[in-house]
mmCIF file of C-alpha atoms in Angstrom:
data_model
loop_
_atom_site.group_PDB
_atom_site.id
_atom_site.type_symbol
_atom_site.label_atom_id
_atom_site.label_comp_id
_atom_site.label_asym_id
_atom_site.label_seq_id
_atom_site.Cartn_x
_atom_site.Cartn_y
_atom_site.Cartn_z
ATOM 1 C CA MET A 1 7.870 14.596 13.982
ATOM 2 C CA MET A 2 5.359 16.308 16.201
ATOM 3 C CA SER A 3 3.916 14.223 19.034
ATOM 4 C CA HIS A 4 0.205 13.513 18.755
ATOM 5 C CA ASN A 5 -2.216 11.765 21.037
ATOM 6 C CA HIS A 6 -3.494 8.394 19.903
ATOM 7 C CA ASP A 7 -6.957 9.656 18.955
ATOM 8 C CA SER A 8 -5.587 12.366 16.668
ATOM 9 C CA ILE A 9 -3.140 9.944 15.041
ATOM 10 C CA CYS A 10 -5.960 7.499 14.380
ATOM 11 C CA THR A 11 -8.055 10.321 12.927
ATOM 12 C CA GLU A 12 -5.145 11.262 10.633
ATOM 13 C CA ILE A 13 -4.766 7.654 9.485
ATOM 14 C CA ILE A 14 -8.501 7.388 8.755
ATOM 15 C CA GLY A 15 -8.218 10.672 6.862
ATOM 16 C CA GLN A 16 -5.669 9.093 4.505
ATOM 17 C CA LEU A 17 -7.871 6.113 3.579
ATOM 18 C CA PRO A 18 -9.863 7.856 0.822
ATOM 19 C CA ALA A 19 -6.653 8.863 -0.997
ATOM 20 C CA LEU A 20 -5.256 5.349 -0.560
ATOM 21 C CA GLN A 21 -8.375 3.884 -2.171
ATOM 22 C CA SER A 22 -8.931 6.650 -4.731
ATOM 23 C CA THR A 23 -7.665 4.861 -7.842
ATOM 24 C CA PHE A 24 -6.907 1.488 -6.257
ATOM 25 C CA MET A 25 -6.500 -1.480 -8.528
ATOM 26 C CA SER A 26 -4.868 -4.693 -7.383
ATOM 27 C CA VAL A 27 -1.946 -6.209 -9.240
ATOM 28 C CA THR A 28 -4.180 -9.087 -10.346
ATOM 29 C CA GLN A 29 -6.901 -6.717 -11.560
ATOM 30 C CA LEU A 30 -4.287 -4.685 -13.459
ATOM 31 C CA TYR A 31 -2.804 -7.746 -15.173
ATOM 32 C CA ASN A 32 -6.301 -8.981 -16.069
ATOM 33 C CA ALA A 33 -7.303 -5.570 -17.475
ATOM 34 C CA ILE A 34 -4.113 -5.472 -19.565
ATOM 35 C CA SER A 35 -4.565 -9.026 -20.872
ATOM 36 C CA GLU A 36 -8.209 -8.256 -21.750
ATOM 37 C CA GLY A 37 -7.220 -5.044 -23.549
ATOM 38 C CA ARG A 38 -9.066 -2.725 -21.141
ATOM 39 C CA LEU A 39 -5.811 -1.043 -20.028
ATOM 40 C CA VAL A 40 -2.442 -0.563 -21.639
ATOM 41 C CA PRO A 41 0.646 -1.718 -19.778
ATOM 42 C CA ARG A 42 2.683 1.005 -18.128
ATOM 43 C CA PRO A 43 5.833 1.510 -20.177
ATOM 44 C CA SER A 44 9.197 1.213 -18.489
ATOM 45 C CA PHE A 45 10.071 3.766 -15.854
ATOM 46 C CA THR A 46 12.396 5.446 -18.344
ATOM 47 C CA THR A 47 9.270 6.702 -20.126
ATOM 48 C CA ASP A 48 8.165 10.231 -19.259
ATOM 49 C CA ASP A 49 5.381 10.049 -16.649
ATOM 50 C CA ARG A 50 3.746 13.190 -18.061
ATOM 51 C CA LEU A 51 3.308 11.664 -21.503
ATOM 52 C CA PHE A 52 1.782 8.486 -20.080
ATOM 53 C CA GLU A 53 -0.583 10.487 -17.865
ATOM 54 C CA GLU A 54 -1.653 12.734 -20.734
ATOM 55 C CA ALA A 55 -2.492 9.678 -22.820
ATOM 56 C CA TYR A 56 -4.089 7.637 -19.994
ATOM 57 C CA PRO A 57 -5.194 9.966 -17.155
ATOM 58 C CA GLU A 58 -7.492 7.364 -15.556
ATOM 59 C CA HIS A 59 -4.848 4.623 -15.472
ATOM 60 C CA PRO A 60 -4.034 3.558 -11.887
ATOM 61 C CA LEU A 61 -0.315 3.847 -12.685
ATOM 62 C CA ALA A 62 -0.586 7.357 -14.157
ATOM 63 C CA ALA A 63 1.697 9.574 -12.076
ATOM 64 C CA SER A 64 -0.893 11.651 -10.235
ATOM 65 C CA ASN A 65 -2.996 8.582 -9.392
ATOM 66 C CA ARG A 66 0.002 6.510 -8.319
ATOM 67 C CA PHE A 67 1.599 9.319 -6.283
ATOM 68 C CA THR A 68 -1.678 10.070 -4.464
ATOM 69 C CA ARG A 69 -1.800 6.470 -3.251
ATOM 70 C CA ILE A 70 1.940 6.339 -2.507
ATOM 71 C CA ASP A 71 1.766 9.530 -0.444
ATOM 72 C CA ALA A 72 -1.210 8.202 1.532
ATOM 73 C CA ALA A 73 0.509 4.839 2.127
ATOM 74 C CA ASP A 74 3.725 6.563 3.268
ATOM 75 C CA ARG A 75 1.785 8.804 5.645
ATOM 76 C CA ILE A 76 -0.138 5.826 7.037
ATOM 77 C CA MET A 77 3.099 3.922 7.652
ATOM 78 C CA ASN A 78 4.686 6.879 9.453
ATOM 79 C CA LEU A 79 1.562 7.484 11.525
ATOM 80 C CA ALA A 80 1.309 3.758 12.386
ATOM 81 C CA ARG A 81 4.885 3.934 13.697
ATOM 82 C CA GLU A 82 3.956 6.941 15.836
ATOM 83 C CA TYR A 83 0.682 5.303 16.947
ATOM 84 C CA GLY A 84 2.694 2.459 18.466
ATOM 85 C CA ARG A 85 -0.093 -0.097 18.817
ATOM 86 C CA SER A 86 -2.452 -2.185 16.731
ATOM 87 C CA LEU A 87 -4.536 -0.150 14.320
ATOM 88 C CA PRO A 88 -8.343 -0.223 14.564
ATOM 89 C CA SER A 89 -10.060 -3.060 12.709
ATOM 90 C CA GLU A 90 -11.780 -0.720 10.225
ATOM 91 C CA VAL A 91 -8.361 0.658 9.227
ATOM 92 C CA LEU A 92 -6.790 -2.795 9.022
ATOM 93 C CA GLU A 93 -9.601 -3.987 6.757
ATOM 94 C CA VAL A 94 -8.726 -1.279 4.214
ATOM 95 C CA LEU A 95 -4.965 -1.837 4.572
ATOM 96 C CA HIS A 96 -5.361 -5.588 4.041
ATOM 97 C CA ARG A 97 -7.206 -4.952 0.774
ATOM 98 C CA CYS A 98 -4.919 -2.154 -0.448
ATOM 99 C CA LEU A 99 -1.844 -4.238 0.398
ATOM 100 C CA PHE A 100 -2.277 -5.701 -3.102
ATOM 101 C CA ASP A 101 -2.160 -2.325 -4.910
ATOM 102 C CA CYS A 102 -0.705 -2.370 -8.424
ATOM 103 C CA SER A 103 2.029 0.015 -7.238
ATOM 104 C CA ALA A 104 4.931 -1.728 -5.494
ATOM 105 C CA ALA A 105 5.663 1.464 -3.525
ATOM 106 C CA VAL A 106 2.156 1.349 -2.032
ATOM 107 C CA ARG A 107 2.530 -2.346 -1.195
ATOM 108 C CA GLN A 108 5.881 -1.711 0.481
ATOM 109 C CA SER A 109 4.597 1.146 2.655
ATOM 110 C CA LEU A 110 1.452 -0.726 3.665
ATOM 111 C CA ALA A 111 3.512 -3.774 4.651
ATOM 112 C CA GLY A 112 5.486 -1.312 6.787
ATOM 113 C CA ALA A 113 2.280 0.037 8.319
ATOM 114 C CA LEU A 114 1.298 -3.531 9.200
ATOM 115 C CA PHE A 115 4.756 -4.048 10.712
ATOM 116 C CA TYR A 116 3.950 -1.233 13.134
ATOM 117 C CA GLY A 117 0.194 -1.602 13.553
ATOM 118 C CA GLY A 118 -0.879 -4.984 12.282
ATOM 119 C CA GLU A 119 -2.805 -7.602 14.225
ATOM 120 C CA ALA A 120 -2.930 -11.396 14.148
ATOM 121 C CA ASN A 121 -5.493 -11.123 11.329
ATOM 122 C CA SER A 122 -2.867 -9.302 9.220
ATOM 123 C CA VAL A 123 -0.826 -12.509 8.936
ATOM 124 C CA GLU A 124 -3.137 -13.992 6.292
ATOM 125 C CA ALA A 125 -2.911 -10.893 4.038
ATOM 126 C CA LEU A 126 0.862 -10.626 4.451
ATOM 127 C CA THR A 127 1.341 -14.332 3.728
ATOM 128 C CA LEU A 128 -0.756 -14.034 0.575
ATOM 129 C CA LEU A 129 1.267 -10.974 -0.462
ATOM 130 C CA LEU A 130 4.488 -12.972 -0.088
ATOM 131 C CA ASP A 131 2.984 -15.757 -2.203
ATOM 132 C CA LEU A 132 1.886 -13.361 -4.951
ATOM 133 C CA GLU A 133 4.701 -10.792 -4.964
ATOM 134 C CA LYS A 134 6.759 -11.191 -8.127
ATOM 135 C CA ASP A 135 7.845 -7.620 -8.881
ATOM 136 C CA SER A 136 9.591 -6.227 -5.828
ATOM 137 C CA PRO A 137 12.214 -7.734 -3.521
ATOM 138 C CA ALA A 138 11.714 -4.679 -1.254
ATOM 139 C CA VAL A 139 8.014 -5.514 -0.829
ATOM 140 C CA ARG A 140 8.887 -9.122 -0.017
ATOM 141 C CA LEU A 141 11.468 -8.015 2.566
ATOM 142 C CA ARG A 142 9.058 -5.610 4.277
ATOM 143 C CA ALA A 143 6.220 -8.162 4.273
ATOM 144 C CA ARG A 144 8.514 -10.827 5.709
ATOM 145 C CA ALA A 145 9.628 -8.428 8.479
ATOM 146 C CA ALA A 146 5.996 -7.642 9.327
ATOM 147 C CA LEU A 147 5.141 -11.345 9.445
ATOM 148 C CA GLU A 148 8.069 -12.064 11.734
ATOM 149 C CA ARG A 149 7.096 -9.243 14.068
ATOM 150 C CA LEU A 150 3.440 -10.254 14.179
ATOM 151 C CA SER A 151 4.369 -13.904 14.739
ATOM 152 C CA SER A 152 6.785 -13.169 17.571
ATOM 153 C CA PRO A 153 5.539 -13.859 21.095
ATOM 154 C CA TYR A 154 7.693 -10.930 22.296
ATOM 155 C CA THR A 155 5.914 -8.085 20.506
#
């Protein structure tokens, strides 16, 4: 990966925030919308993504919506690793909210971003994620690692 200065890395991270938030819906909001009949549940992952997206293009788990957020979250995690220090508070505020995205892949990458660039105020969001996470052992593992790193007096 190309070396960047800290200002340009931060600018790149901030540039990813609109995509991360573009079709954001939390897991809780998704489950509520499904139970209230406002959204259909996403069929199993053996179902063709194209068919689901054609039928429900605005759904937060439609492929193009989901992959936009996943790509942004992955980029943010990689940039946070390269940044090598705590992320600015305005970035952390967005990451703390989007940490509860209805896509487990987004949650996993954002927990990774907080592993690399979180602050003491990230502990509350990560702890809540661990309490709420029911779908993904990988998300739980990454959130636990971030919590351990942020709680360590040696980091």
